[in-house]
Amino acid sequence: MDANVTMIGAGVVGLAIARELSQTIGGVFVLEKNAKFGQETSSRNSEVIHAGIYYHPGSLKARFCVEGARLLYDYCASHQVPHKKKGKLVVATKEEELAILADIENTSVKNGAADVRIIDASAMKKLEPGAKGIAAIYSPHTGIVDSHALMHSLFLQALAQGAEVIFNTEVSGIEKLSGGYALRTKNNADIFTTRLIINCAGLYADKMAILAGIDIDSAGYRLRYCKGSYFSYAQKSPVEMLVYPVPHQDLAGLGVHATLDLSGRLRFGPDVEDVESIVYAVDENKREAFFIGAEASMAGLESRYFLPDTAGIRPKIAGAGFKDFVIAAEADKGLPGFINLIGIESPGLTASLAIARHVKEMVSQIG
């Protein structure tokens, strides 16, 4: 088999890139080790359309989140993907958190996130009577999306434009050839060639980089797994907006926040737990911790209605401090035509269409 461009990974980013590239070029392939698309990080998250209020100004996360939110709202509206602009409050519950709200407001302005502002307790109560605190950041353009419906739409569009998505196909070897690459898969002894490779393998992106011959430690590409568990609330939601506490230092997490799905079901999470392996079971012993975290900024909750729900794994780049997306053409590492996407965690869902446009530009520059 000979391909022009091969994506490794059919999560939301891989599908978005396949859809974007196949609009103008042929020979686009996507290899996915699972039996369906979006079985990992892309479908195990809060399904929030982020506004771009947290991420360091000038970072890829900030740029692609703001651009991606605009593109995503437009795409969902024009392709009948279920979504809703709910609005979000980031609630301060004590005086020392007010400075963090000011920092978030300042970051929002620098990032170009629209209409984000600090409101006092009275204004917060008018917007969301179920929230409690002394002040809040109000982000009116934060929303939610049906991530499965989004991926299905991107998948169908890519196929209609001639892209091929091959499931149950795990890449086990990558060899540089003259003018391209040879790929070997675990379930197929045959080797097929491709001119370009785009590594968007999510949780396994660093492993794909290793297969290509990259020293992931010197490159800063090694991933660590960060588990986030969720609890659902088995009663009517006391809020209609998304309600978040102030974020953790260096954006290690956004705290145990309240999100709603499109049916109105309330979920809390995700928390932050570094893990060595990918296990999605939720520890029901975390119930009280989730309740304590949630009731600090929300009224009317009862711990007995917190039920273990689902969990996801974030592909975080190892090391301390804020880590940006890595989206890199690797010609300087002796791998022309190889593009790495490493550490695509939140806001990867929101940013997916903007990332796809950026990668398309990178492909056009390669020629």
Coordinates of C-alpha atoms in Angstrom, one line a residue:
M1 CA 0.0 0.0 0.0
D2 CA 1.3 3.5 -0.8
A3 CA 0.0 6.6 0.9
N4 CA 0.6 10.3 0.5
V5 CA -0.1 11.3 4.1
T6 CA -0.7 8.9 7.0
M7 CA -2.1 10.0 10.4
I8 CA -1.3 7.7 13.3
G9 CA -4.3 7.9 15.6
A10 CA -8.1 8.5 14.9
G11 CA -8.9 10.7 17.9
V12 CA -10.6 14.0 17.4
V13 CA -7.4 15.7 16.3
G14 CA -6.4 12.9 13.8
L15 CA -9.9 13.0 12.3
A16 CA -9.9 16.7 12.1
I17 CA -6.6 16.7 10.3
A18 CA -7.8 13.9 7.9
R19 CA -10.9 15.9 7.1
E20 CA -8.8 19.1 6.5
L21 CA -6.1 17.5 4.3
S22 CA -8.5 15.4 2.2
Q23 CA -10.3 18.5 1.1
T24 CA -7.4 19.3 -1.2
I25 CA -5.0 16.3 -1.5
G26 CA -5.4 12.6 -2.2
G27 CA -3.9 9.6 -0.6
V28 CA -4.8 10.4 3.0
F29 CA -4.8 7.5 5.4
V30 CA -5.5 7.2 9.1
L31 CA -4.3 4.2 11.1
E32 CA -6.1 3.5 14.4
K33 CA -5.2 0.7 16.8
N34 CA -8.7 0.4 18.2
A35 CA -11.8 -0.9 16.6
K36 CA -13.4 2.5 16.5
F37 CA -12.4 6.1 16.4
G38 CA -12.0 8.3 19.5
Q39 CA -11.9 5.5 22.1
E40 CA -9.4 7.2 24.5
T41 CA -8.8 10.8 25.5
S42 CA -11.1 12.2 22.8
S43 CA -14.2 10.5 24.3
R44 CA -13.2 10.6 28.0
N45 CA -13.3 14.2 28.9
S46 CA -15.7 17.0 30.0
E47 CA -16.8 17.8 26.4
V48 CA -16.3 21.5 27.1
I49 CA -15.8 24.1 24.4
H50 CA -13.2 26.2 26.2
A51 CA -12.9 30.0 25.7
G52 CA -9.2 30.2 26.2
I53 CA -9.1 32.0 29.6
Y54 CA -6.3 30.0 31.3
Y55 CA -3.5 29.3 28.9
H56 CA -0.2 31.2 28.8
P57 CA -0.5 34.1 26.3
G58 CA 1.5 33.3 23.1
S59 CA 1.3 29.6 23.7
L60 CA -0.1 27.2 21.1
K61 CA -2.8 26.2 23.7
A62 CA -4.0 29.7 24.0
R63 CA -3.9 30.5 20.2
F64 CA -5.6 27.3 19.1
C65 CA -8.1 27.3 21.9
V66 CA -9.4 30.7 21.0
E67 CA -9.3 30.1 17.3
G68 CA -10.6 26.5 17.7
A69 CA -13.6 27.6 19.8
R70 CA -14.8 29.9 17.0
L71 CA -14.2 27.3 14.3
L72 CA -15.9 24.6 16.4
Y73 CA -19.1 26.6 17.1
D74 CA -19.3 27.4 13.4
Y75 CA -18.7 23.8 12.4
C76 CA -21.3 22.4 14.8
A77 CA -23.9 24.9 13.7
S78 CA -23.4 24.1 10.0
H79 CA -23.0 20.3 10.4
Q80 CA -25.8 19.7 12.9
V81 CA -23.5 18.6 15.7
P82 CA -25.2 18.9 19.1
H83 CA -23.7 21.7 21.2
K84 CA -24.8 24.5 23.5
K85 CA -23.2 27.7 24.7
K86 CA -23.8 27.4 28.4
G87 CA -21.5 30.0 30.0
K88 CA -19.0 29.3 32.8
L89 CA -18.2 30.7 36.2
V90 CA -14.8 30.3 37.8
V91 CA -15.6 30.9 41.5
A92 CA -13.5 32.4 44.2
T93 CA -14.6 31.2 47.7
K94 CA -12.0 33.1 49.7
E95 CA -10.1 36.4 49.6
E96 CA -6.7 35.0 48.6
E97 CA -8.3 33.6 45.4
L98 CA -9.3 37.1 44.2
A99 CA -5.8 37.7 42.8
I100 CA -6.1 34.5 40.8
L101 CA -9.4 35.8 39.2
A102 CA -7.6 39.0 38.3
D103 CA -4.8 37.0 36.6
I104 CA -7.4 34.9 34.7
E105 CA -9.1 38.1 33.5
N106 CA -5.8 39.5 32.4
T107 CA -4.8 36.3 30.6
S108 CA -8.2 36.2 28.9
V109 CA -7.7 39.7 27.5
K110 CA -4.2 38.9 26.2
N111 CA -5.5 35.7 24.6
G112 CA -8.4 37.4 22.9
A113 CA -11.1 35.4 24.7
A114 CA -14.3 37.5 24.2
D115 CA -16.4 39.1 26.9
V116 CA -14.6 37.5 29.9
R117 CA -15.0 39.6 33.1
I118 CA -14.9 39.5 36.9
I119 CA -18.3 39.7 38.6
D120 CA -19.2 40.2 42.2
A121 CA -21.2 37.8 44.4
S122 CA -24.5 39.6 43.7
A123 CA -24.1 39.4 39.9
M124 CA -22.9 35.8 40.1
K125 CA -26.1 34.9 42.1
K126 CA -28.3 36.6 39.4
L127 CA -26.6 34.6 36.7
E128 CA -26.4 31.3 38.6
P129 CA -28.4 31.1 41.8
G130 CA -26.9 27.7 42.6
A131 CA -23.3 29.0 42.7
K132 CA -21.7 30.3 45.9
G133 CA -18.6 32.4 46.4
I134 CA -17.4 35.9 46.9
A135 CA -16.7 36.7 43.2
A136 CA -16.2 34.9 39.9
I137 CA -14.9 35.0 36.4
Y138 CA -17.8 34.9 33.9
S139 CA -17.0 33.4 30.5
P140 CA -20.2 33.6 28.5
H141 CA -18.9 31.8 25.4
T142 CA -17.8 28.6 27.1
G143 CA -20.0 25.7 26.0
I144 CA -20.4 21.9 25.6
V145 CA -20.4 19.6 22.6
D146 CA -21.3 16.0 21.9
S147 CA -17.8 14.8 21.2
H148 CA -18.9 11.5 19.7
A149 CA -21.2 13.3 17.3
L150 CA -18.4 15.7 16.4
M151 CA -16.0 12.8 15.7
H152 CA -18.6 10.9 13.7
S153 CA -19.2 14.0 11.5
L154 CA -15.4 14.5 10.9
F155 CA -15.0 10.8 10.1
L156 CA -17.8 10.8 7.6
Q157 CA -16.5 14.0 5.9
A158 CA -13.0 12.6 5.7
L159 CA -14.3 9.4 4.1
A160 CA -16.5 11.4 1.6
Q161 CA -13.5 13.3 0.5
G162 CA -11.5 10.2 -0.2
A163 CA -9.6 9.6 3.0
E164 CA -9.3 6.0 4.3
V165 CA -9.5 5.2 8.0
I166 CA -8.1 1.7 8.9
F167 CA -9.0 0.3 12.3
N168 CA -7.5 -2.5 14.4
T169 CA -4.1 -1.4 13.0
E170 CA -1.4 -0.6 15.5
V171 CA 1.9 0.7 14.2
S172 CA 4.9 -1.3 15.4
G173 CA 7.7 0.0 13.3
I174 CA 8.7 3.2 11.4
E175 CA 11.6 3.2 9.0
K176 CA 13.0 6.2 7.1
L177 CA 13.2 5.6 3.3
S178 CA 14.3 7.8 0.5
G179 CA 11.4 10.1 -0.1
G180 CA 9.2 8.7 2.6
Y181 CA 8.6 6.1 5.3
A182 CA 7.8 2.4 5.7
L183 CA 5.3 1.5 8.3
R184 CA 4.9 -1.9 9.9
T185 CA 1.8 -2.9 11.8
K186 CA 1.4 -5.5 14.6
N187 CA -1.5 -7.3 12.8
N188 CA 0.0 -7.2 9.3
A189 CA 3.4 -8.6 8.2
D190 CA 3.3 -6.4 5.1
I191 CA 4.9 -3.0 5.1
F192 CA 3.4 -0.1 3.3
T193 CA 5.0 3.2 2.4
T194 CA 3.9 6.8 3.0
R195 CA 5.4 10.1 1.9
L196 CA 4.5 11.9 5.1
I197 CA 3.6 10.8 8.6
I198 CA 1.6 12.8 11.1
N199 CA 1.9 11.4 14.6
C200 CA -1.3 12.2 16.5
A201 CA -1.4 9.0 18.6
G202 CA -2.4 10.7 21.8
L203 CA -1.4 8.6 24.8
Y204 CA 1.1 6.8 22.6
A205 CA 2.5 9.7 20.7
D206 CA 5.9 9.5 22.5
K207 CA 6.1 5.8 21.7
M208 CA 5.6 6.6 18.0
A209 CA 8.3 9.2 18.2
I210 CA 10.6 6.5 19.6
L211 CA 9.8 4.2 16.7
A212 CA 10.9 7.0 14.3
G213 CA 14.2 7.2 16.1
I214 CA 13.7 10.3 18.3
D215 CA 15.3 10.5 21.7
I216 CA 12.1 11.7 23.5
D217 CA 14.0 12.8 26.7
S218 CA 16.4 15.2 24.9
A219 CA 13.5 16.4 22.7
G220 CA 11.2 16.9 25.7
Y221 CA 8.6 14.6 24.3
R222 CA 8.2 12.0 27.1
L223 CA 4.6 11.7 28.3
R224 CA 3.3 11.0 31.7
Y225 CA -0.2 9.7 32.3
C226 CA -2.5 11.8 34.4
K227 CA -5.8 10.2 35.3
G228 CA -9.0 12.2 35.8
S229 CA -12.0 10.6 37.4
Y230 CA -15.6 11.8 37.2
F231 CA -18.6 11.4 39.5
S232 CA -22.1 12.0 38.2
Y233 CA -24.9 13.5 40.3
A234 CA -28.0 11.3 40.6
Q235 CA -30.4 14.2 41.1
K236 CA -31.5 17.3 39.2
S237 CA -28.7 19.7 38.7
P238 CA -28.8 22.7 41.0
V239 CA -27.0 24.8 38.4
E240 CA -27.5 25.5 34.7
M241 CA -24.0 26.9 33.9
L242 CA -20.6 25.3 34.2
V243 CA -19.1 26.0 37.6
Y244 CA -15.3 25.8 38.2
P245 CA -13.1 26.5 41.2
V246 CA -9.9 28.5 40.6
P247 CA -7.4 26.4 38.7
H248 CA -4.4 24.5 40.2
Q249 CA -0.9 26.0 40.0
D250 CA 0.7 25.8 36.5
L251 CA -2.7 24.4 35.2
A252 CA -2.0 21.0 36.6
G253 CA -5.7 20.7 36.7
L254 CA -8.8 22.9 36.8
G255 CA -10.1 21.5 40.0
V256 CA -13.2 19.4 40.6
H257 CA -15.6 21.4 38.5
A258 CA -19.2 21.0 37.5
T259 CA -20.2 20.3 33.9
L260 CA -23.5 19.5 32.2
D261 CA -24.0 17.3 29.2
L262 CA -26.6 18.1 26.6
S263 CA -29.3 16.2 28.4
G264 CA -28.7 18.3 31.6
R265 CA -26.9 15.5 33.5
L266 CA -24.4 17.0 36.0
R267 CA -20.9 15.6 36.4
F268 CA -18.0 16.5 38.6
G269 CA -14.4 16.2 37.8
P270 CA -11.9 15.5 36.6
D271 CA -9.4 15.2 39.5
V272 CA -5.7 14.8 39.0
E273 CA -3.9 11.5 39.7
D274 CA -0.6 10.5 38.2
V275 CA -0.7 6.9 37.1
E276 CA 1.7 4.4 35.6
S277 CA -0.8 2.5 33.5
I278 CA -4.0 3.1 31.7
V279 CA -6.9 2.0 33.9
Y280 CA -10.3 3.7 33.6
A281 CA -12.0 2.3 36.8
V282 CA -13.2 5.1 39.2
D283 CA -12.4 4.6 42.9
E284 CA -15.7 5.1 44.7
N285 CA -13.8 6.0 47.8
K286 CA -13.1 9.4 46.3
R287 CA -16.8 10.3 46.7
E288 CA -16.4 12.4 49.8
A289 CA -13.4 14.3 48.4
F290 CA -15.4 15.1 45.3
F291 CA -18.4 16.3 47.4
I292 CA -16.2 18.5 49.5
G293 CA -14.5 20.0 46.5
A294 CA -17.9 20.6 44.7
E295 CA -19.9 22.0 47.6
A296 CA -17.4 24.7 48.3
S297 CA -18.7 26.6 45.2
M298 CA -22.2 25.1 44.7
A299 CA -25.3 25.0 46.9
G300 CA -27.8 22.2 47.4
L301 CA -25.6 19.1 46.9
E302 CA -25.8 15.9 48.9
S303 CA -22.8 13.5 49.0
R304 CA -25.0 10.4 48.7
Y305 CA -26.0 11.3 45.2
F306 CA -22.4 11.4 43.9
L307 CA -21.9 8.2 41.8
P308 CA -18.7 6.9 40.2
D309 CA -19.0 7.7 36.5
T310 CA -16.1 7.5 34.1
A311 CA -12.4 8.4 33.8
G312 CA -9.9 9.6 31.2
I313 CA -6.2 9.8 30.9
R314 CA -4.4 13.0 30.0
P315 CA -1.2 12.7 27.9
K316 CA 0.8 15.3 29.7
I317 CA 4.4 16.1 28.8
A318 CA 6.7 15.1 31.7
G319 CA 8.4 17.8 33.8
A320 CA 7.4 20.6 36.0
G321 CA 5.5 23.8 35.1
F322 CA 3.2 24.6 32.2
K323 CA 3.7 22.5 29.1
D324 CA 2.5 23.6 25.8
F325 CA 1.3 21.5 22.8
V326 CA 4.2 20.2 20.8
I327 CA 3.4 20.4 17.0
A328 CA 6.7 20.0 15.2
A329 CA 8.0 19.1 11.8
E330 CA 11.0 17.0 12.5
A331 CA 13.3 17.7 9.5
D332 CA 16.0 19.0 11.9
K333 CA 16.0 15.5 13.5
G334 CA 16.7 13.8 10.2
L335 CA 13.0 13.1 9.6
P336 CA 11.7 15.3 6.8
G337 CA 8.0 14.8 6.3
F338 CA 7.4 13.6 9.8
I339 CA 5.2 15.8 12.0
N340 CA 4.8 15.2 15.7
L341 CA 1.8 16.2 17.8
I342 CA 2.8 15.5 21.4
G343 CA 1.0 16.3 24.7
I344 CA -2.3 17.1 23.0
E345 CA -4.4 17.2 26.2
S346 CA -7.0 19.9 27.2
P347 CA -7.9 22.1 25.3
G348 CA -7.3 19.6 22.5
L349 CA -11.0 19.0 21.8
T350 CA -11.7 22.7 21.5
A351 CA -8.5 23.3 19.5
S352 CA -8.9 20.4 17.1
L353 CA -10.1 22.3 14.0
A354 CA -7.5 25.0 14.5
I355 CA -4.8 22.4 15.0
A356 CA -5.9 20.8 11.7
R357 CA -5.6 24.0 9.8
H358 CA -2.1 24.6 11.2
V359 CA -1.0 21.1 10.3
K360 CA -2.3 21.6 6.8
E361 CA -0.1 24.7 6.5
M362 CA 2.8 22.6 7.7
V363 CA 2.1 19.9 5.1
S364 CA 1.9 22.6 2.3
Q365 CA 5.3 23.9 3.3
I366 CA 6.8 20.5 3.1
G367 CA 5.4 20.2 -0.4

